[in-house]
């Protein structure tokens, strides 16, 4: 029976997808579909709506159905860690995975590429950015912020300031990531900008339909690089304000594109390029 064969012995085009709930809004199928067509590769990438109570069962079945891997999004990014057979150090440190690889023997390998995507986006769009030049300020302490913190520390940032509406979550990140972190109070968010050379909004504030992220930017240096993980809209009110102060700004769409590239390469055998075409496909 095909269902009992390892994925390597199933001779149809590789399948991958994105597991989440809700998932209809995801832009990942459009992006991976574009790359598959662009490189003339056999394969399919589909949205996979899964309720939390069905996650374990679905993960067991997907490799037997020809899936070579999957992206994982809300609300499953943490739960997959407990269901995977192997977890990379960075996914374990972040406490969440967004990329799964189904091995030929059916074993599930979990990784987190959000931090990679975050840094690759900055390197591509601000090539002269030097993370070790001065303190970084990260606003937010959710799952995405954890990936950003891990990657900035990896890049050699010596002081990383963090603030979150729920201060405890920021304190927890400091407890896990160590002495280079300094927790700032949400009520005095503007203070963390003093001398900061990298400033990141890792909250969901500024998204379409949400309040903007607003706090005093008087201490923001025009030499700082400012980026926002929110990409709907591309130019958030926060990025607009920073740009008006003369800062170099980088929107969050490139992070979405770059975090997808390692999974695509593993599943379909081709490192995809993150270029204007890919950007437009995802925006369209
Ligand atoms: P999450 O785990 O739910 O964290 C949400 C964060 O936003 C927390 O820090 C939360 O603070 C804060 N927040 C939410 N509403 C707030 C409000 N009204 N006032 C102050 N703070 C508020 O979500 P996540 O996965 O980290 O994602 C955060 C954002 O990054 C989302 O907009 C997501 O779409 C975006 N993102 C983008 C990419 C990309 O590729 N560009 C990748 C991942 C995520 P509390 O802890 O106090 O609730």
Coordinates of N, CA and C and ligand atoms in Angstrom, one line a residue, residues 77 114 140-145 164-166 169 186 202-205 207 210-211 229-231 252 255-256 259, ligand 1:
X77 N 2.9 26.8 15.9 CA 4.4 27.0 15.9 C 5.1 26.4 17.1
X114 N 12.7 32.0 10.9 CA 12.3 33.4 11.0 C 13.5 34.4 11.2
X140 N 8.4 44.4 21.6 CA 7.6 43.1 21.5 C 8.4 42.0 22.0
X141 N 7.6 41.0 22.5 CA 8.3 39.8 23.1 C 7.4 38.5 22.8
X142 N 6.8 38.5 21.6 CA 6.1 37.3 21.2 C 7.0 36.3 20.5
X143 N 6.4 35.4 19.7 CA 7.2 34.4 19.1 C 8.2 35.0 18.0
X144 N 7.7 36.0 17.3 CA 8.6 36.6 16.3 C 9.7 37.3 16.9
X145 N 9.4 38.0 18.0 CA 10.5 38.8 18.7 C 11.6 37.8 19.2
X164 N 8.1 45.2 26.3 CA 6.9 44.6 25.8 C 5.7 45.1 26.7
X165 N 4.5 45.2 26.1 CA 3.4 45.6 26.9 C 3.3 44.7 28.2
X166 N 3.4 43.4 28.0 CA 3.4 42.5 29.1 C 4.8 42.3 29.5
X169 N 6.9 38.9 29.8 CA 7.4 38.1 28.6 C 8.8 38.6 28.2
X186 N 7.5 49.5 29.2 CA 6.7 49.8 28.1 C 6.2 51.3 28.2
X202 N 8.5 44.4 16.7 CA 8.1 42.9 16.6 C 6.8 42.7 17.2
X203 N 6.0 43.8 17.4 CA 4.6 43.6 17.9 C 3.7 43.6 16.6
X204 N 2.5 43.3 16.8 CA 1.5 43.3 15.7 C 0.9 44.7 15.6
X205 N 1.3 45.7 16.4 CA 0.8 47.1 16.2 C 1.2 47.7 14.9
X207 N -0.4 46.9 12.1 CA -1.1 46.0 11.1 C -2.4 46.7 10.7
X210 N -5.3 47.3 13.2 CA -4.8 47.5 14.5 C -4.4 48.9 14.8
X211 N -4.2 49.2 16.1 CA -3.7 50.5 16.4 C -2.3 50.6 15.9
X229 N 8.2 44.2 11.5 CA 7.9 42.8 11.1 C 6.5 42.8 10.4
X230 N 5.7 43.8 10.7 CA 4.4 44.0 10.0 C 4.6 44.3 8.6
X231 N 3.9 43.7 7.7 CA 4.1 44.0 6.2 C 2.7 44.3 5.6
X252 N 8.7 44.7 6.3 CA 8.8 43.3 6.8 C 8.5 42.2 5.7
X255 N 11.3 39.7 5.0 CA 11.5 38.7 6.0 C 10.6 37.5 5.6
X256 N 9.4 37.8 5.2 CA 8.5 36.7 4.9 C 9.0 35.9 3.7
X259 N 12.4 33.9 4.8 CA 12.2 32.8 5.8 C 11.7 31.6 5.0
Ligands
LIG1 P1 2.6 37.0 19.1 O1 3.4 35.9 19.6 O2 1.1 37.0 19.2 O3 3.1 38.4 19.8 C1 2.4 39.6 19.6 C2 3.2 40.8 20.1 O4 2.5 42.0 19.9 C3 3.4 40.7 21.7 O5 4.7 41.3 22.0 C4 2.2 41.5 22.2 O6 2.4 42.0 23.4 C5 2.2 42.6 21.1 N1 0.9 43.3 21.1 C6 -0.2 42.8 20.5 N2 -1.2 43.7 20.6 C7 -0.7 44.8 21.3 C8 -1.2 46.0 21.8 N3 -2.5 46.3 21.6 N4 -0.4 46.8 22.5 C9 0.9 46.5 22.7 N5 1.5 45.3 22.3 C10 0.7 44.5 21.6 O7 2.8 37.3 17.5 P2 4.2 37.1 16.7 O8 4.2 35.8 16.0 O9 5.3 37.4 17.6 O10 4.0 38.2 15.5 C11 4.2 39.6 15.8 C12 4.0 40.3 14.5 O11 5.1 40.0 13.6 C13 2.7 40.0 13.8 O12 2.2 41.2 13.2 C14 3.2 39.0 12.7 O13 2.3 39.1 11.5 C15 4.5 39.6 12.4 N6 5.4 38.6 11.8 C16 6.0 38.9 10.6 C17 6.9 38.0 10.0 C18 7.5 38.3 8.7 O14 8.0 37.4 8.0 N7 7.5 39.6 8.3 C19 7.2 36.8 10.7 C20 6.6 36.5 11.9 C21 5.7 37.5 12.5 P3 1.9 41.2 24.7 O15 2.9 40.1 25.0 O16 1.7 42.2 25.8 O17 0.5 40.6 24.3

